[in-house]
Amino acid sequence: MIARATGHLLQAALTVVLAVAGMQLLLLAAPGDPIDLLPNADQVRDVLQAQWGLDRALHERILATLTGDLGVSLSLRPGQPVWELVHRPLLRTGLLWLSGGTLLAALATLGAVSRRRLPRAAVWSLGALGTVPVFLLAHLAVGGFNDAAVALGDAGRHGWFPLPLNPSPLRTALAIAVLAIGSAALSDAYGSLRQRVDQLRDSPFALAAASRGESEWSWLWRHLGVAIAELVATRGPALLGALVIAEKVLLLRGAGSVLWDAAVARDYPVALGLTAVFALSVALLRAGTDIAADALSRGQADT
Amino acid sequence: MPSLRSLCLGLTLAASTASATPLRYAEDSAPGIINPLFTTNMTEARVQELIFDGLFTDGRDLQPTPRLLANYSVSEDRTQLTGELRSDVQWHDGNPLTADDVAFTIAAMKDPQTASTEAARVRFIESVEVTGPRTFRLHFDQPQLAPEARLNFKILPAHLFTSTTVSRADPFRQSPVGTGPFRMHAFGEDGSVILRANDNAQGVDLEGVTLREVADKSYQAQLLVYQSIEALVRVVPRDLATLESDRGVELYPYQTNSWWYLGMNQQHERWADPEMRQMLALMINVDELLRPIGTGDTITGPFVRSSPFYNHDVTKVPHDPDTARTTLASKGYTFDGTWWVKDGEPLTVRLLVQDDQEVGQDVVIAMQGQLQRYGVRLEPQFIDEASWKSRVWQERDFDVLLSQWTFDRNEDIYDQFHSQGSRNFTGYASEQTDTLLDQARQSVDPQEKRSLLQQAHASIAADQPVVFLWTLDSYAAVSVRVKNVQVHPFYFFTWAADWSVE
């Protein structure tokens, strides 16, 4: 058990190293650097290359990021420490991701364990809606609400879609909903959990438990726990990717949109710092869910 | 009497209500840094216009007007400017404006270790002599026709810096102190910039100005319609109809010194041949390309039509595909029924476009259709700004590019068309044009300069190093609640101190 957990953690560490190195190589391979974006790049290149550490060797830069030295922003907010720049957006993204993931897992689980099957029309509608990619779903939601507001005329001008960072429960709710539903997230999760539940209900030990008069929940939660852990491990990283897009469309200033801006502005320290945090989160999530799944499977074997 | 008092009170309240709301406007991207030494883009330049002042600014007639100067004189040989600063101007932190601030600003811009992006703007100033607490003399490297027009760079407070070597990371970047009509209140982590009216400035009607970053242009228009913001700096053509029909929004047309072109890389054998460049110009129907993307004027050379340097005698290249076909045949190309082919390869124009170029995609699609109609293949490639700067500016790695140039009032095209010009990406070289541009730079006689640049226009048009396309009409959109609006075509907020929000 301990050996397997150590293996998962080592795998997580390797993921982080590879992600940071990969991002660094991608940034270097992309044409242009942050100095190119300045109006008179030729005249300031020598001074800035030294000031910004762009003349440092590749391994030094990667090592610095991996050891927690995230440095300062070069072009997004010149001189501002990267952690200062990204910690709030990271928190915002983390909460959104958690909310979207929880909603997804809750809806899929509720649907899967329900004795009553969903009406065919509802399944079809959900499936059709779910096939729409997250970015398109978000755009459609924004367009729909705007059109509705226009239809209301002047009375509708209540600023439902306010400026970035202004509190907007509706916009946040939309982001969570499109994350949970879009890009086939919900239909896939529902499908796989439903199949698992159906298999479990038809299994001999389920029938035996039923004949003993035991409640279904006494054994179902344990098996379902493994399935949900697997779901989180596989769907979690995909949700993170979708979140980057949802943030851009819905003007939510999260880590995803900061990463996007940093890549466009060739702000290497910010892009690397965020990649390291994202990679660490995904790697720990996977390691955590794998360890949890191992523990639950072991529990099942014991019973 | 009580009724008169009530009336006065009412008027006072009405007046205070008129300025109670800050003006909120949207930009595509947040400013990274607010320090005039390191201006990178127009977003930053516009914010600086609100916070800082220059020695001169543009009057409503767009002529240079003293801003920080009480009086000044230019020497007879036009190599010196002597100035006295206004005594009633203070920095936002309460310190008085002094001649040391002027000397410091110019020294900091020129300091190689500062690596200022604005260094080129003060290169013509050889030295600064501080002659008193508020008086100074600028010495120029050569006679200046209109030094006032070049002295609109922003002045910085010397007392907030320890050396003329200023780092981009200096805390000033987030808490700038100027003398302008608005002072910094907050620079939010979301990129928003909140300014408040400068209490020391007279006649500022707005309570403040707030910049918000909204990356998507469509949302910007929606936010204006939904009254979440009061102003849009530039409306994209596709939103014009929507905003025009909204009774809560007023559109303000303004002319920018900006024009579009197709640049052909003359380091490539094909485009080094003037007849092939002419061929491409003949094949493209510029009017047809312009119609769907907005209104504007087609141009025949490197100036906007309203410019004094525009040569109206130069005739437009006609849309003449038949002559273009004859040229291709004479160059060894054969038409295989679909494409013009040479050495087994169809004639292909590889067009590089910046991906954030407004309406660029529409132009490319229309151009692709046009060229395909005449048997020429167009392969577009859209790239981001950093890739553009690297490939075009540094490596000259392109075949043909679609882009636009924007100029300030001086309309100096030297860098773009002189063989030694730093932005002559196409590799154009003409002795005649070089001579005309050199003479125009040195001329201190306005009439002579005008004549030389008009001749340069004709010379460049004859060589056709680029296909000159058009100038697009620009529109700002401002809520009808904002009064006394007049926008500056380049810096936008130059006269914002006179605006008010009801």
PDB file of N, CA, C and O in Angstrom, chain B residues 161-204:
ATOM      1  N   PHE B 161      12.529  59.694  -8.159  1.00  0.00           N
ATOM      2  CA  PHE B 161      13.512  58.739  -8.679  1.00  0.00           C
ATOM      3  C   PHE B 161      14.886  59.074  -8.106  1.00  0.00           C
ATOM      4  O   PHE B 161      15.184  60.244  -7.851  1.00  0.00           O
ATOM      5  N   THR B 162      15.710  58.054  -7.941  1.00  0.00           N
ATOM      6  CA  THR B 162      17.036  58.286  -7.370  1.00  0.00           C
ATOM      7  C   THR B 162      18.098  58.477  -8.445  1.00  0.00           C
ATOM      8  O   THR B 162      19.181  58.966  -8.163  1.00  0.00           O
ATOM      9  N   SER B 163      17.785  58.049  -9.662  1.00  0.00           N
ATOM     10  CA  SER B 163      18.789  58.133 -10.727  1.00  0.00           C
ATOM     11  C   SER B 163      18.068  58.210 -12.074  1.00  0.00           C
ATOM     12  O   SER B 163      16.887  57.855 -12.174  1.00  0.00           O
ATOM     13  N   THR B 164      18.797  58.639 -13.089  1.00  0.00           N
ATOM     14  CA  THR B 164      18.185  58.665 -14.424  1.00  0.00           C
ATOM     15  C   THR B 164      18.100  57.263 -15.015  1.00  0.00           C
ATOM     16  O   THR B 164      17.451  57.052 -16.023  1.00  0.00           O
ATOM     17  N   THR B 165      18.775  56.303 -14.385  1.00  0.00           N
ATOM     18  CA  THR B 165      18.591  54.903 -14.782  1.00  0.00           C
ATOM     19  C   THR B 165      17.363  54.379 -14.035  1.00  0.00           C
ATOM     20  O   THR B 165      17.399  54.161 -12.830  1.00  0.00           O
ATOM     21  N   VAL B 166      16.287  54.227 -14.788  1.00  0.00           N
ATOM     22  CA  VAL B 166      15.024  53.814 -14.167  1.00  0.00           C
ATOM     23  C   VAL B 166      14.710  52.394 -14.615  1.00  0.00           C
ATOM     24  O   VAL B 166      14.818  52.069 -15.799  1.00  0.00           O
ATOM     25  N   SER B 167      14.315  51.569 -13.660  1.00  0.00           N
ATOM     26  CA  SER B 167      13.957  50.186 -13.990  1.00  0.00           C
ATOM     27  C   SER B 167      12.483  50.113 -14.328  1.00  0.00           C
ATOM     28  O   SER B 167      11.654  50.845 -13.782  1.00  0.00           O
ATOM     29  N   ARG B 168      12.149  49.189 -15.222  1.00  0.00           N
ATOM     30  CA  ARG B 168      10.733  48.969 -15.547  1.00  0.00           C
ATOM     31  C   ARG B 168       9.965  48.500 -14.315  1.00  0.00           C
ATOM     32  O   ARG B 168       8.756  48.650 -14.228  1.00  0.00           O
ATOM     33  N   ALA B 169      10.707  47.869 -13.375  1.00  0.00           N
ATOM     34  CA  ALA B 169      10.051  47.345 -12.181  1.00  0.00           C
ATOM     35  C   ALA B 169       9.912  48.399 -11.089  1.00  0.00           C
ATOM     36  O   ALA B 169       9.382  48.114 -10.015  1.00  0.00           O
ATOM     37  N   ASP B 170      10.366  49.620 -11.340  1.00  0.00           N
ATOM     38  CA  ASP B 170      10.258  50.675 -10.329  1.00  0.00           C
ATOM     39  C   ASP B 170       8.793  50.801  -9.880  1.00  0.00           C
ATOM     40  O   ASP B 170       7.886  50.777 -10.713  1.00  0.00           O
ATOM     41  N   PRO B 171       8.567  50.929  -8.554  1.00  0.00           N
ATOM     42  CA  PRO B 171       7.180  50.991  -8.046  1.00  0.00           C
ATOM     43  C   PRO B 171       6.337  52.082  -8.699  1.00  0.00           C
ATOM     44  O   PRO B 171       5.106  52.018  -8.675  1.00  0.00           O
ATOM     45  N   PHE B 172       6.991  53.058  -9.307  1.00  0.00           N
ATOM     46  CA  PHE B 172       6.275  54.137  -9.988  1.00  0.00           C
ATOM     47  C   PHE B 172       5.299  53.583 -11.033  1.00  0.00           C
ATOM     48  O   PHE B 172       4.289  54.199 -11.338  1.00  0.00           O
ATOM     49  N   ARG B 173       5.621  52.381 -11.542  1.00  0.00           N
ATOM     50  CA  ARG B 173       4.799  51.791 -12.606  1.00  0.00           C
ATOM     51  C   ARG B 173       3.348  51.579 -12.167  1.00  0.00           C
ATOM     52  O   ARG B 173       2.441  51.543 -12.988  1.00  0.00           O
ATOM     53  N   GLN B 174       3.142  51.390 -10.861  1.00  0.00           N
ATOM     54  CA  GLN B 174       1.798  51.123 -10.377  1.00  0.00           C
ATOM     55  C   GLN B 174       1.201  52.289  -9.605  1.00  0.00           C
ATOM     56  O   GLN B 174       0.009  52.307  -9.355  1.00  0.00           O
ATOM     57  N   SER B 175       2.047  53.204  -9.204  1.00  0.00           N
ATOM     58  CA  SER B 175       1.537  54.364  -8.483  1.00  0.00           C
ATOM     59  C   SER B 175       2.127  55.635  -9.093  1.00  0.00           C
ATOM     60  O   SER B 175       2.885  56.352  -8.429  1.00  0.00           O
ATOM     61  N   PRO B 176       1.822  55.871 -10.355  1.00  0.00           N
ATOM     62  CA  PRO B 176       2.426  57.022 -11.043  1.00  0.00           C
ATOM     63  C   PRO B 176       1.934  58.351 -10.487  1.00  0.00           C
ATOM     64  O   PRO B 176       0.793  58.453 -10.015  1.00  0.00           O
ATOM     65  N   VAL B 177       2.806  59.325 -10.536  1.00  0.00           N
ATOM     66  CA  VAL B 177       2.465  60.676 -10.079  1.00  0.00           C
ATOM     67  C   VAL B 177       2.726  61.630 -11.238  1.00  0.00           C
ATOM     68  O   VAL B 177       3.838  61.673 -11.773  1.00  0.00           O
ATOM     69  N   GLY B 178       1.700  62.360 -11.627  1.00  0.00           N
ATOM     70  CA  GLY B 178       1.849  63.290 -12.735  1.00  0.00           C
ATOM     71  C   GLY B 178       1.333  64.661 -12.367  1.00  0.00           C
ATOM     72  O   GLY B 178       1.147  64.981 -11.184  1.00  0.00           O
ATOM     73  N   THR B 179       1.117  65.467 -13.404  1.00  0.00           N
ATOM     74  CA  THR B 179       0.536  66.799 -13.174  1.00  0.00           C
ATOM     75  C   THR B 179      -0.805  66.911 -13.893  1.00  0.00           C
ATOM     76  O   THR B 179      -1.418  67.967 -13.892  1.00  0.00           O
ATOM     77  N   GLY B 180      -1.234  65.833 -14.542  1.00  0.00           N
ATOM     78  CA  GLY B 180      -2.416  65.853 -15.408  1.00  0.00           C
ATOM     79  C   GLY B 180      -3.724  66.004 -14.654  1.00  0.00           C
ATOM     80  O   GLY B 180      -3.748  66.069 -13.419  1.00  0.00           O
ATOM     81  N   PRO B 181      -4.821  66.041 -15.386  1.00  0.00           N
ATOM     82  CA  PRO B 181      -6.131  66.299 -14.779  1.00  0.00           C
ATOM     83  C   PRO B 181      -6.637  65.183 -13.866  1.00  0.00           C
ATOM     84  O   PRO B 181      -7.560  65.387 -13.088  1.00  0.00           O
ATOM     85  N   PHE B 182      -6.020  63.994 -13.957  1.00  0.00           N
ATOM     86  CA  PHE B 182      -6.464  62.882 -13.112  1.00  0.00           C
ATOM     87  C   PHE B 182      -5.275  62.256 -12.401  1.00  0.00           C
ATOM     88  O   PHE B 182      -4.177  62.192 -12.959  1.00  0.00           O
ATOM     89  N   ARG B 183      -5.520  61.819 -11.164  1.00  0.00           N
ATOM     90  CA  ARG B 183      -4.449  61.179 -10.399  1.00  0.00           C
ATOM     91  C   ARG B 183      -4.805  59.717 -10.170  1.00  0.00           C
ATOM     92  O   ARG B 183      -5.983  59.344 -10.167  1.00  0.00           O
ATOM     93  N   MET B 184      -3.753  58.920  -9.955  1.00  0.00           N
ATOM     94  CA  MET B 184      -3.942  57.482  -9.764  1.00  0.00           C
ATOM     95  C   MET B 184      -4.636  57.202  -8.440  1.00  0.00           C
ATOM     96  O   MET B 184      -4.232  57.732  -7.402  1.00  0.00           O
ATOM     97  N   HIS B 185      -5.668  56.366  -8.479  1.00  0.00           N
ATOM     98  CA  HIS B 185      -6.330  55.962  -7.241  1.00  0.00           C
ATOM     99  C   HIS B 185      -6.050  54.485  -6.968  1.00  0.00           C
ATOM    100  O   HIS B 185      -5.713  54.113  -5.852  1.00  0.00           O
ATOM    101  N   ALA B 186      -6.207  53.651  -7.988  1.00  0.00           N
ATOM    102  CA  ALA B 186      -5.947  52.218  -7.791  1.00  0.00           C
ATOM    103  C   ALA B 186      -5.615  51.561  -9.121  1.00  0.00           C
ATOM    104  O   ALA B 186      -6.156  51.941 -10.153  1.00  0.00           O
ATOM    105  N   PHE B 187      -4.715  50.595  -9.047  1.00  0.00           N
ATOM    106  CA  PHE B 187      -4.364  49.777 -10.208  1.00  0.00           C
ATOM    107  C   PHE B 187      -4.711  48.356  -9.802  1.00  0.00           C
ATOM    108  O   PHE B 187      -3.958  47.702  -9.103  1.00  0.00           O
ATOM    109  N   GLY B 188      -5.911  47.904 -10.196  1.00  0.00           N
ATOM    110  CA  GLY B 188      -6.441  46.639  -9.693  1.00  0.00           C
ATOM    111  C   GLY B 188      -5.723  45.431 -10.265  1.00  0.00           C
ATOM    112  O   GLY B 188      -5.101  45.496 -11.317  1.00  0.00           O
ATOM    113  N   GLU B 189      -5.838  44.322  -9.542  1.00  0.00           N
ATOM    114  CA  GLU B 189      -5.193  43.094 -10.016  1.00  0.00           C
ATOM    115  C   GLU B 189      -5.881  42.553 -11.266  1.00  0.00           C
ATOM    116  O   GLU B 189      -5.334  41.735 -11.985  1.00  0.00           O
ATOM    117  N   ASP B 190      -7.107  43.026 -11.539  1.00  0.00           N
ATOM    118  CA  ASP B 190      -7.793  42.617 -12.759  1.00  0.00           C
ATOM    119  C   ASP B 190      -7.404  43.503 -13.942  1.00  0.00           C
ATOM    120  O   ASP B 190      -7.958  43.385 -15.019  1.00  0.00           O
ATOM    121  N   GLY B 191      -6.455  44.397 -13.715  1.00  0.00           N
ATOM    122  CA  GLY B 191      -6.005  45.277 -14.789  1.00  0.00           C
ATOM    123  C   GLY B 191      -6.764  46.580 -14.850  1.00  0.00           C
ATOM    124  O   GLY B 191      -6.459  47.433 -15.675  1.00  0.00           O
ATOM    125  N   SER B 192      -7.753  46.747 -13.979  1.00  0.00           N
ATOM    126  CA  SER B 192      -8.502  48.001 -14.012  1.00  0.00           C
ATOM    127  C   SER B 192      -7.648  49.140 -13.456  1.00  0.00           C
ATOM    128  O   SER B 192      -6.810  48.930 -12.577  1.00  0.00           O
ATOM    129  N   VAL B 193      -7.863  50.311 -13.996  1.00  0.00           N
ATOM    130  CA  VAL B 193      -7.147  51.495 -13.513  1.00  0.00           C
ATOM    131  C   VAL B 193      -8.201  52.509 -13.100  1.00  0.00           C
ATOM    132  O   VAL B 193      -9.078  52.863 -13.892  1.00  0.00           O
ATOM    133  N   ILE B 194      -8.137  52.928 -11.843  1.00  0.00           N
ATOM    134  CA  ILE B 194      -9.128  53.872 -11.344  1.00  0.00           C
ATOM    135  C   ILE B 194      -8.440  55.200 -11.064  1.00  0.00           C
ATOM    136  O   ILE B 194      -7.493  55.264 -10.273  1.00  0.00           O
ATOM    137  N   LEU B 195      -8.899  56.220 -11.748  1.00  0.00           N
ATOM    138  CA  LEU B 195      -8.318  57.551 -11.584  1.00  0.00           C
ATOM    139  C   LEU B 195      -9.350  58.476 -10.951  1.00  0.00           C
ATOM    140  O   LEU B 195     -10.556  58.319 -11.175  1.00  0.00           O
ATOM    141  N   ARG B 196      -8.867  59.408 -10.178  1.00  0.00           N
ATOM    142  CA  ARG B 196      -9.737  60.419  -9.574  1.00  0.00           C
ATOM    143  C   ARG B 196      -9.302  61.792 -10.083  1.00  0.00           C
ATOM    144  O   ARG B 196      -8.131  61.986 -10.425  1.00  0.00           O
ATOM    145  N   ALA B 197     -10.229  62.724 -10.092  1.00  0.00           N
ATOM    146  CA  ALA B 197      -9.893  64.067 -10.567  1.00  0.00           C
ATOM    147  C   ALA B 197      -8.789  64.664  -9.705  1.00  0.00           C
ATOM    148  O   ALA B 197      -8.786  64.486  -8.486  1.00  0.00           O
ATOM    149  N   ASN B 198      -7.865  65.338 -10.339  1.00  0.00           N
ATOM    150  CA  ASN B 198      -6.768  66.002  -9.632  1.00  0.00           C
ATOM    151  C   ASN B 198      -7.317  67.282  -8.991  1.00  0.00           C
ATOM    152  O   ASN B 198      -7.779  68.179  -9.702  1.00  0.00           O
ATOM    153  N   ASP B 199      -7.271  67.329  -7.670  1.00  0.00           N
ATOM    154  CA  ASP B 199      -7.856  68.475  -6.956  1.00  0.00           C
ATOM    155  C   ASP B 199      -7.160  69.790  -7.337  1.00  0.00           C
ATOM    156  O   ASP B 199      -7.762  70.857  -7.261  1.00  0.00           O
ATOM    157  N   ASN B 200      -5.894  69.691  -7.725  1.00  0.00           N
ATOM    158  CA  ASN B 200      -5.151  70.908  -8.070  1.00  0.00           C
ATOM    159  C   ASN B 200      -5.477  71.428  -9.468  1.00  0.00           C
ATOM    160  O   ASN B 200      -5.164  72.565  -9.797  1.00  0.00           O
ATOM    161  N   ALA B 201      -6.038  70.553 -10.289  1.00  0.00           N
ATOM    162  CA  ALA B 201      -6.334  70.975 -11.661  1.00  0.00           C
ATOM    163  C   ALA B 201      -7.659  71.716 -11.706  1.00  0.00           C
ATOM    164  O   ALA B 201      -8.600  71.352 -11.006  1.00  0.00           O
ATOM    165  N   GLN B 202      -7.693  72.742 -12.522  1.00  0.00           N
ATOM    166  CA  GLN B 202      -8.928  73.541 -12.605  1.00  0.00           C
ATOM    167  C   GLN B 202      -9.781  73.057 -13.769  1.00  0.00           C
ATOM    168  O   GLN B 202      -9.265  72.636 -14.807  1.00  0.00           O
ATOM    169  N   GLY B 203     -11.089  73.153 -13.557  1.00  0.00           N
ATOM    170  CA  GLY B 203     -12.019  72.901 -14.656  1.00  0.00           C
ATOM    171  C   GLY B 203     -12.188  71.448 -15.038  1.00  0.00           C
ATOM    172  O   GLY B 203     -12.611  71.152 -16.151  1.00  0.00           O
ATOM    173  N   VAL B 204     -11.849  70.507 -14.120  1.00  0.00           N
ATOM    174  CA  VAL B 204     -12.075  69.095 -14.434  1.00  0.00           C
ATOM    175  C   VAL B 204     -13.479  68.730 -13.989  1.00  0.00           C
ATOM    176  O   VAL B 204     -13.800  68.818 -12.798  1.00  0.00           O
TER     177      VAL B 204
END
